[in-house]
Amino acid sequence: MATDRPHALLVGSAGGHLAQLIRLQPWTDGCIRTWVTFDKPDARSLLADEAVIWAYHPTTRNIPNLLRNTVLAIRHVRRLRPDIVVSTGAAVAVPFFVVARLLRIPTVYVEVFDRIDSPTLTGRLCRPIATRFCVQWPEQQEHYPGSVVIGPLL
């Protein structure tokens, strides 16, 4: 069933990353949305009526879950062929951005709200492969020259 609506793949850890990603919903209201996050109570509640792909966690310094999420990214990004991949982090974003880049799918990374004085690891990893890199505070541009300030999401 073909549709004219763009498809956005929204990737983020549960908790604060997901809360910030959800705040982009007015921008994605006209889109088909598919979410990638962790199977946690807050995510189940917030995304009850949405299409969700449950990623593996924890992701911090967990090589087996990085590999599992890479397989997940390859499988679903290739199958869904979204028009854009958007993330607020954390580590779950990396394999999805890599696969999207390889498939020439545009990506938008939004650096988190609460990290003003230093860049995040995921931000540093995703920046070179992101089509557009956004920050929520002008002070964050010091760490990410050329980024776009979109203002605070929370």
PDB file of C-alpha atoms in Angstrom:
ATOM      1  CA  MET A   1       0.000   0.000   0.000  1.00  0.00           C
ATOM      2  CA  ALA A   2       1.791   3.142  -1.245  1.00  0.00           C
ATOM      3  CA  THR A   3       1.426   6.432   0.537  1.00  0.00           C
ATOM      4  CA  ASP A   4       2.474  10.031  -0.083  1.00  0.00           C
ATOM      5  CA  ARG A   5       3.278  10.549   3.589  1.00  0.00           C
ATOM      6  CA  PRO A   6       6.956  10.555   4.541  1.00  0.00           C
ATOM      7  CA  HIS A   7       8.172   7.880   6.908  1.00  0.00           C
ATOM      8  CA  ALA A   8      10.204   8.969   9.953  1.00  0.00           C
ATOM      9  CA  LEU A   9      12.204   6.450  11.956  1.00  0.00           C
ATOM     10  CA  LEU A  10      12.632   7.911  15.459  1.00  0.00           C
ATOM     11  CA  VAL A  11      15.438   6.316  17.466  1.00  0.00           C
ATOM     12  CA  GLY A  12      16.160   6.960  21.134  1.00  0.00           C
ATOM     13  CA  SER A  13      16.833   5.365  24.477  1.00  0.00           C
ATOM     14  CA  ALA A  14      13.923   5.231  26.927  1.00  0.00           C
ATOM     15  CA  GLY A  15      13.613   7.942  29.571  1.00  0.00           C
ATOM     16  CA  GLY A  16      14.831  11.459  28.830  1.00  0.00           C
ATOM     17  CA  HIS A  17      16.015  10.721  25.296  1.00  0.00           C
ATOM     18  CA  LEU A  18      12.566   9.400  24.392  1.00  0.00           C
ATOM     19  CA  ALA A  19      10.857  12.334  26.130  1.00  0.00           C
ATOM     20  CA  GLN A  20      12.842  14.769  23.974  1.00  0.00           C
ATOM     21  CA  LEU A  21      12.131  12.781  20.816  1.00  0.00           C
ATOM     22  CA  ILE A  22       8.416  12.812  21.577  1.00  0.00           C
ATOM     23  CA  ARG A  23       8.540  16.613  21.781  1.00  0.00           C
ATOM     24  CA  LEU A  24       9.291  16.591  18.051  1.00  0.00           C
ATOM     25  CA  GLN A  25       5.846  15.063  17.450  1.00  0.00           C
ATOM     26  CA  PRO A  26       4.294  18.237  15.971  1.00  0.00           C
ATOM     27  CA  TRP A  27       6.989  18.017  13.288  1.00  0.00           C
ATOM     28  CA  THR A  28       6.203  14.354  12.623  1.00  0.00           C
ATOM     29  CA  ASP A  29       2.398  14.553  12.769  1.00  0.00           C
ATOM     30  CA  GLY A  30       2.093  14.287   8.989  1.00  0.00           C
ATOM     31  CA  CYS A  31       4.495  11.353   8.853  1.00  0.00           C
ATOM     32  CA  ILE A  32       4.245   7.641   9.211  1.00  0.00           C
ATOM     33  CA  ARG A  33       6.236   7.092  12.399  1.00  0.00           C
ATOM     34  CA  THR A  34       8.175   4.088  13.557  1.00  0.00           C
ATOM     35  CA  TRP A  35       9.964   4.286  16.893  1.00  0.00           C
ATOM     36  CA  VAL A  36      13.048   2.433  18.066  1.00  0.00           C
ATOM     37  CA  THR A  37      13.544   2.392  21.821  1.00  0.00           C
ATOM     38  CA  PHE A  38      13.883   0.079  24.800  1.00  0.00           C
ATOM     39  CA  ASP A  39      11.076  -2.075  26.141  1.00  0.00           C
ATOM     40  CA  LYS A  40      10.563  -0.098  29.356  1.00  0.00           C
ATOM     41  CA  PRO A  41       7.343   0.918  31.149  1.00  0.00           C
ATOM     42  CA  ASP A  42       7.631   4.603  30.155  1.00  0.00           C
ATOM     43  CA  ALA A  43       8.154   3.707  26.489  1.00  0.00           C
ATOM     44  CA  ARG A  44       5.246   1.243  26.478  1.00  0.00           C
ATOM     45  CA  SER A  45       2.980   3.907  27.974  1.00  0.00           C
ATOM     46  CA  LEU A  46       4.105   6.810  25.779  1.00  0.00           C
ATOM     47  CA  LEU A  47       4.091   4.801  22.548  1.00  0.00           C
ATOM     48  CA  ALA A  48       1.038   2.615  23.159  1.00  0.00           C
ATOM     49  CA  ASP A  49      -0.594   3.518  19.837  1.00  0.00           C
ATOM     50  CA  GLU A  50       2.585   3.763  17.772  1.00  0.00           C
ATOM     51  CA  ALA A  51       4.645   1.323  15.708  1.00  0.00           C
ATOM     52  CA  VAL A  52       7.659   0.379  17.845  1.00  0.00           C
ATOM     53  CA  ILE A  53      10.774  -1.695  17.317  1.00  0.00           C
ATOM     54  CA  TRP A  54      12.191  -2.780  20.665  1.00  0.00           C
ATOM     55  CA  ALA A  55      15.974  -2.381  20.798  1.00  0.00           C
ATOM     56  CA  TYR A  56      18.375  -4.211  23.091  1.00  0.00           C
ATOM     57  CA  HIS A  57      19.648  -2.592  26.274  1.00  0.00           C
ATOM     58  CA  PRO A  58      21.793  -1.709  28.089  1.00  0.00           C
ATOM     59  CA  THR A  59      23.911  -0.160  25.342  1.00  0.00           C
ATOM     60  CA  THR A  60      26.695   1.530  27.285  1.00  0.00           C
ATOM     61  CA  ARG A  61      29.895  -0.457  26.816  1.00  0.00           C
ATOM     62  CA  ASN A  62      27.859  -3.527  25.901  1.00  0.00           C
ATOM     63  CA  ILE A  63      29.325  -5.003  22.717  1.00  0.00           C
ATOM     64  CA  PRO A  64      26.814  -7.899  22.422  1.00  0.00           C
ATOM     65  CA  ASN A  65      23.886  -5.435  22.465  1.00  0.00           C
ATOM     66  CA  LEU A  66      25.681  -3.128  20.025  1.00  0.00           C
ATOM     67  CA  LEU A  67      25.917  -6.082  17.650  1.00  0.00           C
ATOM     68  CA  ARG A  68      22.270  -7.054  18.249  1.00  0.00           C
ATOM     69  CA  ASN A  69      21.159  -3.455  17.588  1.00  0.00           C
ATOM     70  CA  THR A  70      23.285  -3.354  14.439  1.00  0.00           C
ATOM     71  CA  VAL A  71      21.477  -6.445  13.121  1.00  0.00           C
ATOM     72  CA  LEU A  72      18.180  -4.811  14.124  1.00  0.00           C
ATOM     73  CA  ALA A  73      19.149  -1.630  12.260  1.00  0.00           C
ATOM     74  CA  ILE A  74      20.186  -3.501   9.125  1.00  0.00           C
ATOM     75  CA  ARG A  75      16.975  -5.530   9.113  1.00  0.00           C
ATOM     76  CA  HIS A  76      14.517  -2.724   9.803  1.00  0.00           C
ATOM     77  CA  VAL A  77      16.090   0.218   7.988  1.00  0.00           C
ATOM     78  CA  ARG A  78      16.421  -1.900   4.845  1.00  0.00           C
ATOM     79  CA  ARG A  79      12.837  -3.163   5.187  1.00  0.00           C
ATOM     80  CA  LEU A  80      11.174   0.122   6.109  1.00  0.00           C
ATOM     81  CA  ARG A  81      13.251   2.450   3.910  1.00  0.00           C
ATOM     82  CA  PRO A  82      12.274   5.501   5.969  1.00  0.00           C
ATOM     83  CA  ASP A  83      12.612   8.939   4.426  1.00  0.00           C
ATOM     84  CA  ILE A  84      14.509  10.159   7.472  1.00  0.00           C
ATOM     85  CA  VAL A  85      16.071   8.815  10.684  1.00  0.00           C
ATOM     86  CA  VAL A  86      15.931  11.129  13.703  1.00  0.00           C
ATOM     87  CA  SER A  87      17.565  10.580  17.090  1.00  0.00           C
ATOM     88  CA  THR A  88      18.268  12.256  20.403  1.00  0.00           C
ATOM     89  CA  GLY A  89      20.642   9.432  21.417  1.00  0.00           C
ATOM     90  CA  ALA A  90      21.974   7.604  23.178  1.00  0.00           C
ATOM     91  CA  ALA A  91      24.103   4.698  21.917  1.00  0.00           C
ATOM     92  CA  VAL A  92      21.185   2.929  20.207  1.00  0.00           C
ATOM     93  CA  ALA A  93      21.331   5.719  17.580  1.00  0.00           C
ATOM     94  CA  VAL A  94      24.767   4.795  16.273  1.00  0.00           C
ATOM     95  CA  PRO A  95      23.973   1.605  14.331  1.00  0.00           C
ATOM     96  CA  PHE A  96      20.805   3.144  12.881  1.00  0.00           C
ATOM     97  CA  PHE A  97      22.733   6.205  11.691  1.00  0.00           C
ATOM     98  CA  VAL A  98      25.463   4.059  10.146  1.00  0.00           C
ATOM     99  CA  VAL A  99      22.953   1.917   8.244  1.00  0.00           C
ATOM    100  CA  ALA A 100      20.961   4.975   7.149  1.00  0.00           C
ATOM    101  CA  ARG A 101      24.138   6.639   5.896  1.00  0.00           C
ATOM    102  CA  LEU A 102      25.085   3.537   3.905  1.00  0.00           C
ATOM    103  CA  LEU A 103      21.607   3.533   2.331  1.00  0.00           C
ATOM    104  CA  ARG A 104      21.755   7.312   1.697  1.00  0.00           C
ATOM    105  CA  ILE A 105      18.823   8.012   3.987  1.00  0.00           C
ATOM    106  CA  PRO A 106      18.995  11.489   5.591  1.00  0.00           C
ATOM    107  CA  THR A 107      19.599  11.627   9.337  1.00  0.00           C
ATOM    108  CA  VAL A 108      18.973  14.283  11.956  1.00  0.00           C
ATOM    109  CA  TYR A 109      20.651  14.117  15.337  1.00  0.00           C
ATOM    110  CA  VAL A 110      19.437  16.333  18.186  1.00  0.00           C
ATOM    111  CA  GLU A 111      21.969  16.701  21.001  1.00  0.00           C
ATOM    112  CA  VAL A 112      20.383  16.257  24.402  1.00  0.00           C
ATOM    113  CA  PHE A 113      18.965  19.081  26.476  1.00  0.00           C
ATOM    114  CA  ASP A 114      21.067  18.559  29.602  1.00  0.00           C
ATOM    115  CA  ARG A 115      24.606  18.358  28.171  1.00  0.00           C
ATOM    116  CA  ILE A 116      25.744  21.952  27.676  1.00  0.00           C
ATOM    117  CA  ASP A 117      29.372  22.005  28.810  1.00  0.00           C
ATOM    118  CA  SER A 118      30.713  18.991  26.881  1.00  0.00           C
ATOM    119  CA  PRO A 119      29.718  16.831  23.908  1.00  0.00           C
ATOM    120  CA  THR A 120      28.146  13.419  24.441  1.00  0.00           C
ATOM    121  CA  LEU A 121      29.836  10.282  23.155  1.00  0.00           C
ATOM    122  CA  THR A 122      26.885   9.540  20.876  1.00  0.00           C
ATOM    123  CA  GLY A 123      26.912  13.108  19.589  1.00  0.00           C
ATOM    124  CA  ARG A 124      30.596  12.801  18.737  1.00  0.00           C
ATOM    125  CA  LEU A 125      29.992   9.466  16.965  1.00  0.00           C
ATOM    126  CA  CYS A 126      26.885  10.559  15.037  1.00  0.00           C
ATOM    127  CA  ARG A 127      28.037  14.047  14.047  1.00  0.00           C
ATOM    128  CA  PRO A 128      30.287  12.999  11.155  1.00  0.00           C
ATOM    129  CA  ILE A 129      27.539  10.859   9.606  1.00  0.00           C
ATOM    130  CA  ALA A 130      24.493  13.029  10.394  1.00  0.00           C
ATOM    131  CA  THR A 131      22.909  14.936   7.530  1.00  0.00           C
ATOM    132  CA  ARG A 132      21.820  17.628   9.996  1.00  0.00           C
ATOM    133  CA  PHE A 133      23.096  18.083  13.535  1.00  0.00           C
ATOM    134  CA  CYS A 134      20.909  20.101  15.904  1.00  0.00           C
ATOM    135  CA  VAL A 135      21.539  21.462  19.381  1.00  0.00           C
ATOM    136  CA  GLN A 136      19.115  22.815  21.942  1.00  0.00           C
ATOM    137  CA  TRP A 137      21.302  25.582  23.362  1.00  0.00           C
ATOM    138  CA  PRO A 138      23.564  28.114  21.609  1.00  0.00           C
ATOM    139  CA  GLU A 139      26.348  27.154  24.048  1.00  0.00           C
ATOM    140  CA  GLN A 140      26.404  23.653  22.553  1.00  0.00           C
ATOM    141  CA  GLN A 141      27.540  25.070  19.213  1.00  0.00           C
ATOM    142  CA  GLU A 142      30.993  25.549  20.711  1.00  0.00           C
ATOM    143  CA  HIS A 143      31.328  21.756  20.695  1.00  0.00           C
ATOM    144  CA  TYR A 144      29.485  21.279  17.405  1.00  0.00           C
ATOM    145  CA  PRO A 145      30.401  24.077  14.943  1.00  0.00           C
ATOM    146  CA  GLY A 146      27.909  24.313  12.095  1.00  0.00           C
ATOM    147  CA  SER A 147      25.079  22.804  14.126  1.00  0.00           C
ATOM    148  CA  VAL A 148      21.589  24.278  14.070  1.00  0.00           C
ATOM    149  CA  VAL A 149      20.040  25.647  17.290  1.00  0.00           C
ATOM    150  CA  ILE A 150      16.436  24.448  17.542  1.00  0.00           C
ATOM    151  CA  GLY A 151      15.789  25.525  21.128  1.00  0.00           C
ATOM    152  CA  PRO A 152      14.975  23.403  24.171  1.00  0.00           C
ATOM    153  CA  LEU A 153      12.611  20.482  23.662  1.00  0.00           C
ATOM    154  CA  LEU A 154      11.810  20.081  27.344  1.00  0.00           C
TER     155      LEU A 154
END
